[in-house]
GROMACS .gro file of C-alpha atoms in nm:
model
  274
    1MET     CA    1  19.839  11.164  12.756
    2ALA     CA    2  19.568  11.149  12.489
    3ASP     CA    3  19.447  10.812  12.618
    4GLY     CA    4  19.279  10.973  12.918
    5PRO     CA    5  19.353  10.996  13.291
    6ARG     CA    6  19.601  10.748  13.433
    7THR     CA    7  19.661  10.628  13.784
    8ARG     CA    8  19.980  10.698  13.970
    9ARG     CA    9  20.065  10.328  13.930
   10SER     CA   10  20.063  10.345  13.549
   11LEU     CA   11  20.261  10.668  13.551
   12LEU     CA   12  20.526  10.517  13.774
   13LEU     CA   13  20.551  10.209  13.559
   14SER     CA   14  20.572  10.409  13.238
   15ALA     CA   15  20.841  10.624  13.398
   16GLY     CA   16  21.036  10.303  13.385
   17ALA     CA   17  21.349  10.378  13.581
   18ALA     CA   18  21.478  10.023  13.592
   19GLY     CA   19  21.590   9.923  13.936
   20SER     CA   20  21.395  10.192  14.121
   21VAL     CA   21  21.326  10.064  14.472
   22SER     CA   22  21.004  10.265  14.507
   23ILE     CA   23  20.861  10.136  14.179
   24VAL     CA   24  20.957   9.774  14.249
   25GLY     CA   25  20.811   9.804  14.597
   26HIS     CA   26  20.487   9.938  14.453
   27VAL     CA   27  20.459   9.651  14.203
   28ARG     CA   28  20.514   9.395  14.478
   29ALA     CA   29  20.256   9.559  14.701
   30SER     CA   30  20.006   9.567  14.417
   31ALA     CA   31  20.053   9.195  14.353
   32GLU     CA   32  19.936   9.127  14.710
   33ASP     CA   33  19.634   9.357  14.679
   34SER     CA   34  19.366   9.130  14.531
   35ASP     CA   35  19.087   9.393  14.540
   36GLY     CA   36  19.297   9.681  14.409
   37ASP     CA   37  19.224   9.931  14.685
   38GLY     CA   38  19.584   9.984  14.790
   39ILE     CA   39  19.553   9.797  15.120
   40PRO     CA   40  19.758   9.475  15.102
   41ASP     CA   41  19.577   9.147  15.166
   42ARG     CA   42  19.816   9.068  15.450
   43THR     CA   43  19.715   9.392  15.623
   44LYS     CA   44  19.345   9.315  15.583
   45ARG     CA   45  19.400   8.971  15.737
   46SER     CA   46  19.602   9.106  16.029
   47ALA     CA   47  19.411   9.088  16.356
   48ALA     CA   48  19.687   9.295  16.515
   49PHE     CA   49  19.637   9.576  16.264
   50HIS     CA   50  19.260   9.568  16.314
   51ARG     CA   51  19.319   9.603  16.689
   52ARG     CA   52  19.559   9.888  16.615
   53LEU     CA   53  19.292  10.080  16.420
   54GLU     CA   54  19.031  10.010  16.688
   55SER     CA   55  19.269  10.138  16.955
   56ILE     CA   56  19.311  10.467  16.767
   57PHE     CA   57  18.963  10.533  16.632
   58GLY     CA   58  18.740  10.311  16.841
   59ALA     CA   59  18.533  10.009  16.740
   60GLU     CA   60  18.228  10.231  16.687
   61GLN     CA   61  18.408  10.400  16.396
   62PHE     CA   62  18.624  10.123  16.250
   63SER     CA   63  18.418   9.831  16.121
   64GLY     CA   64  18.702   9.618  15.989
   65LEU     CA   65  18.873   9.546  15.658
   66GLU     CA   66  18.798   9.252  15.429
   67VAL     CA   67  19.000   9.082  15.157
   68GLY     CA   68  18.807   9.104  14.829
   69ARG     CA   69  18.619   9.418  14.930
   70ARG     CA   70  18.724   9.759  14.804
   71ASP     CA   71  18.781   9.958  15.120
   72LEU     CA   72  18.843  10.330  15.157
   73LEU     CA   73  18.951  10.455  15.499
   74LEU     CA   74  18.911  10.831  15.548
   75ASP     CA   75  19.129  10.947  15.838
   76VAL     CA   76  19.019  11.303  15.916
   77ARG     CA   77  19.228  11.536  16.136
   78TYR     CA   78  19.086  11.858  16.280
   79VAL     CA   79  19.299  12.168  16.342
   80GLY     CA   80  19.166  12.430  16.581
   81GLU     CA   81  18.791  12.429  16.635
   82THR     CA   82  18.707  12.295  16.291
   83GLN     CA   83  18.455  12.021  16.226
   84LEU     CA   84  18.265  11.839  15.952
   85VAL     CA   85  17.889  11.813  15.981
   86PRO     CA   86  17.754  11.456  16.010
   87SER     CA   87  17.560  11.488  15.683
   88THR     CA   88  17.885  11.538  15.488
   89LYS     CA   89  18.034  11.215  15.615
   90ARG     CA   90  17.707  11.025  15.582
   91THR     CA   91  17.649  11.141  15.224
   92ILE     CA   92  17.998  11.047  15.106
   93VAL     CA   93  17.985  10.706  15.275
   94GLU     CA   94  17.644  10.631  15.122
   95GLN     CA   95  17.756  10.742  14.776
   96CYS     CA   96  18.068  10.525  14.792
   97ARG     CA   97  17.897  10.217  14.930
   98ALA     CA   98  17.627  10.235  14.665
   99ARG     CA   99  17.908  10.200  14.409
  100GLY     CA  100  18.092   9.909  14.568
  101ILE     CA  101  18.340  10.103  14.781
  102HIS     CA  102  18.326  10.035  15.155
  103ALA     CA  103  18.413  10.384  15.280
  104GLN     CA  104  18.466  10.443  15.651
  105TRP     CA  105  18.510  10.780  15.821
  106LEU     CA  106  18.763  10.768  16.100
  107ASP     CA  107  18.765  11.085  16.311
  108TYR     CA  108  19.106  11.108  16.473
  109PRO     CA  109  19.060  11.147  16.850
  110ARG     CA  110  19.322  11.419  16.893
  111ARG     CA  111  19.229  11.775  16.798
  112TYR     CA  112  19.535  11.975  16.694
  113ASP     CA  113  19.592  12.319  16.842
  114LEU     CA  114  19.595  12.582  16.567
  115GLU     CA  115  19.871  12.792  16.724
  116GLU     CA  116  20.094  12.489  16.769
  117VAL     CA  117  20.039  12.373  16.411
  118THR     CA  118  20.103  12.722  16.277
  119GLU     CA  119  20.424  12.761  16.477
  120ARG     CA  120  20.562  12.416  16.407
  121TYR     CA  121  20.451  12.357  16.049
  122GLY     CA  122  20.275  12.661  15.904
  123THR     CA  123  19.933  12.655  15.739
  124ALA     CA  124  20.006  12.669  15.365
  125VAL     CA  125  19.929  12.363  15.154
  126LYS     CA  126  20.296  12.271  15.125
  127ASP     CA  127  20.343  12.303  15.501
  128LEU     CA  128  20.054  12.069  15.566
  129LEU     CA  129  20.072  11.805  15.294
  130TRP     CA  130  20.425  11.741  15.180
  131GLY     CA  131  20.789  11.791  15.267
  132ARG     CA  132  21.010  11.648  15.537
  133ARG     CA  133  20.881  11.897  15.794
  134SER     CA  134  20.516  11.901  15.692
  135PHE     CA  135  20.219  11.822  15.914
  136TYR     CA  136  20.170  11.499  15.717
  137ALA     CA  137  20.530  11.393  15.777
  138GLY     CA  138  20.528  11.484  16.143
  139GLU     CA  139  20.181  11.389  16.263
  140ILE     CA  140  20.049  11.100  16.051
  141GLU     CA  141  20.149  10.761  16.190
  142SER     CA  142  20.359  10.567  15.941
  143ASP     CA  143  20.136  10.257  15.951
  144LEU     CA  144  19.833  10.469  15.856
  145LYS     CA  145  19.995  10.640  15.557
  146ASN     CA  146  19.963  10.329  15.339
  147VAL     CA  147  19.604  10.236  15.419
  148ALA     CA  148  19.403  10.556  15.447
  149LEU     CA  149  19.344  10.889  15.282
  150GLN     CA  150  19.431  11.158  15.533
  151LEU     CA  151  19.207  11.464  15.528
  152VAL     CA  152  19.315  11.770  15.727
  153VAL     CA  153  19.047  12.029  15.811
  154VAL     CA  154  19.182  12.378  15.885
  155PRO     CA  155  19.008  12.710  15.963
  156GLY     CA  156  19.137  12.897  15.658
  157VAL     CA  157  19.273  13.251  15.653
  158SER     CA  158  19.071  13.550  15.769
  159LYS     CA  159  19.216  13.837  15.567
  160PRO     CA  160  18.983  14.020  15.327
  161GLY     CA  161  18.952  13.884  14.977
  162VAL     CA  162  19.056  13.530  15.058
  163GLU     CA  163  18.859  13.454  15.374
  164GLY     CA  164  18.818  13.087  15.446
  165ARG     CA  165  19.088  12.973  15.204
  166ILE     CA  166  19.437  12.830  15.226
  167TYR     CA  167  19.748  12.930  15.039
  168SER     CA  168  19.910  12.706  14.779
  169HIS     CA  169  20.250  12.796  14.634
  170TRP     CA  170  20.173  12.568  14.339
  171MET     CA  171  19.844  12.737  14.257
  172ASP     CA  172  20.007  13.078  14.291
  173THR     CA  173  20.279  12.975  14.046
  174THR     CA  174  20.027  12.849  13.791
  175GLY     CA  175  19.798  13.150  13.833
  176SER     CA  176  19.513  12.954  13.989
  177GLY     CA  177  19.282  13.035  14.275
  178ILE     CA  178  19.278  13.388  14.416
  179ASP     CA  179  19.646  13.484  14.417
  180GLY     CA  180  19.716  13.121  14.504
  181TYR     CA  181  19.447  13.088  14.773
  182VAL     CA  182  19.215  12.788  14.726
  183ASN     CA  183  18.935  12.615  14.916
  184GLY     CA  184  19.114  12.282  14.930
  185PHE     CA  185  19.396  12.080  14.782
  186SER     CA  186  19.491  11.714  14.747
  187VAL     CA  187  19.820  11.538  14.687
  188GLY     CA  188  19.832  11.162  14.648
  189ASN     CA  189  19.684  11.003  14.959
  190ARG     CA  190  19.635  11.328  15.152
  191ALA     CA  191  19.420  11.638  15.126
  192VAL     CA  192  19.341  11.957  15.311
  193VAL     CA  193  19.020  12.161  15.311
  194ALA     CA  194  18.936  12.496  15.465
  195GLU     CA  195  18.632  12.475  15.691
  196ARG     CA  196  18.301  12.572  15.529
  197ASP     CA  197  17.994  12.721  15.696
  198ASP     CA  198  17.738  12.585  15.449
  199PRO     CA  199  17.680  12.206  15.477
  200LEU     CA  200  17.620  12.153  15.105
  201GLU     CA  201  17.926  12.356  15.010
  202GLU     CA  202  18.126  12.158  15.264
  203ALA     CA  203  18.008  11.824  15.125
  204ARG     CA  204  18.093  11.923  14.769
  205LEU     CA  205  18.439  12.049  14.866
  206VAL     CA  206  18.529  11.750  15.081
  207PHE     CA  207  18.406  11.498  14.825
  208HIS     CA  208  18.590  11.687  14.550
  209GLU     CA  209  18.923  11.662  14.732
  210ILE     CA  210  18.869  11.296  14.819
  211ALA     CA  211  18.785  11.217  14.457
  212HIS     CA  212  19.116  11.372  14.349
  213LEU     CA  213  19.271  11.050  14.475
  214ALA     CA  214  19.200  10.923  14.124
  215LEU     CA  215  19.020  11.192  13.924
  216CYS     CA  216  19.095  11.520  13.749
  217HIS     CA  217  18.869  11.822  13.706
  218ASP     CA  218  18.604  11.803  13.434
  219ASP     CA  219  18.505  12.111  13.233
  220ASP     CA  220  18.203  11.948  13.068
  221PRO     CA  221  17.902  12.168  13.157
  222GLU     CA  222  17.685  11.855  13.148
  223ASN     CA  223  17.885  11.706  13.436
  224THR     CA  224  17.699  11.834  13.741
  225GLY     CA  225  17.906  11.626  13.986
  226VAL     CA  226  18.181  11.748  14.216
  227MET     CA  227  18.450  11.714  13.949
  228GLY     CA  228  18.241  11.918  13.704
  229THR     CA  229  18.008  12.204  13.792
  230GLY     CA  230  17.985  12.092  14.154
  231ASP     CA  231  17.607  12.126  14.162
  232ASP     CA  232  17.565  11.770  14.288
  233VAL     CA  233  17.755  11.571  14.552
  234ASP     CA  234  17.813  11.291  14.304
  235LEU     CA  235  18.033  11.163  14.022
  236THR     CA  236  17.940  11.049  13.674
  237ASP     CA  237  17.915  10.674  13.614
  238GLU     CA  238  18.245  10.680  13.425
  239GLU     CA  239  18.410  10.879  13.705
  240TRP     CA  240  18.287  10.630  13.964
  241GLU     CA  241  18.447  10.350  13.764
  242ARG     CA  242  18.777  10.538  13.745
  243PHE     CA  243  18.758  10.625  14.113
  244ARG     CA  244  18.711  10.258  14.210
  245ASP     CA  245  19.002  10.163  13.986
  246GLY     CA  246  19.218  10.438  14.137
  247LEU     CA  247  19.180  10.349  14.504
  248SER     CA  248  19.527  10.195  14.495
  249ASN     CA  249  19.662  10.551  14.492
  250VAL     CA  250  19.607  10.549  14.866
  251ARG     CA  251  19.952  10.390  14.891
  252ASP     CA  252  20.201  10.644  15.020
  253ARG     CA  253  20.489  10.724  14.789
  254THR     CA  254  20.622  11.048  14.932
  255GLY     CA  255  20.806  11.237  14.660
  256TYR     CA  256  20.599  11.080  14.384
  257ASP     CA  257  20.260  11.189  14.512
  258VAL     CA  258  20.314  11.554  14.421
  259LEU     CA  259  20.448  11.480  14.074
  260PHE     CA  260  20.199  11.211  13.982
  261ARG     CA  261  19.879  11.349  14.129
  262PRO     CA  262  19.656  11.305  13.821
  263CYS     CA  263  19.503  11.652  13.831
  264LEU     CA  264  19.837  11.832  13.856
  265TRP     CA  265  19.987  11.616  13.584
  266HIS     CA  266  19.713  11.657  13.327
  267GLU     CA  267  19.626  12.019  13.392
  268ASN     CA  268  19.970  12.167  13.456
  269LEU     CA  269  20.277  11.947  13.426
  270SER     CA  270  20.190  11.796  13.087
  271ALA     CA  271  20.159  12.143  12.935
  272VAL     CA  272  20.498  12.241  13.078
  273LEU     CA  273  20.666  11.931  12.934
  274GLU     CA  274  20.514  11.959  12.584
   0.00000   0.00000   0.00000
């Protein structure tokens, strides 16, 4: 791993496993993705799929997909009375588009009832993002899993010491967060954030979890972007390049996403396997 961060694609290929259906399927899909953003050319050319997205999100939100353009669809789902302030979405879209990524925020029209989500799925990271009975598995339409990054916004817990956070079994196991409670978490093409009250803090957190699609944390004190100190809602030039190159990670590979999320691999799993 000394050669720097790698995308999920390269990790899957290096894993080798001759004859693996998931790996072969990923290679074939990549061959049809001329702009490398994870959305197959045939999908971008499909008028029926464009109508499908317009029917869900509305034409005022979805402005189309184009072959040859690096697109990033951000499908955000709200649980309870949560929300994202307009400036968060506007800032992230502007930052991405200035770097050659056509980001689009797609606010899902259905607001999920907190009590129903808690009863049916639970509100821990694992309950929301992965597993056969997770929120992601049960609520995200299958044809959206391969073209968009799903962001779930939840209220966060209210008990003293960890207010406004969500529980992650993984972080608890590795001794991270506050007894496993974190502000947000991302796995492959999906992420969850606990609602923030401060707009700047919200923007930094949301952008941080979106950037985990392709990027790890950065402990360089000179990196003031969201993967470093978090002082700025930005990435370094080199991080932007890696983020553009890692957009193909939006492809859903349930079961691989957890294992090959770059941040988890480099910061935790690699140390375990050494």
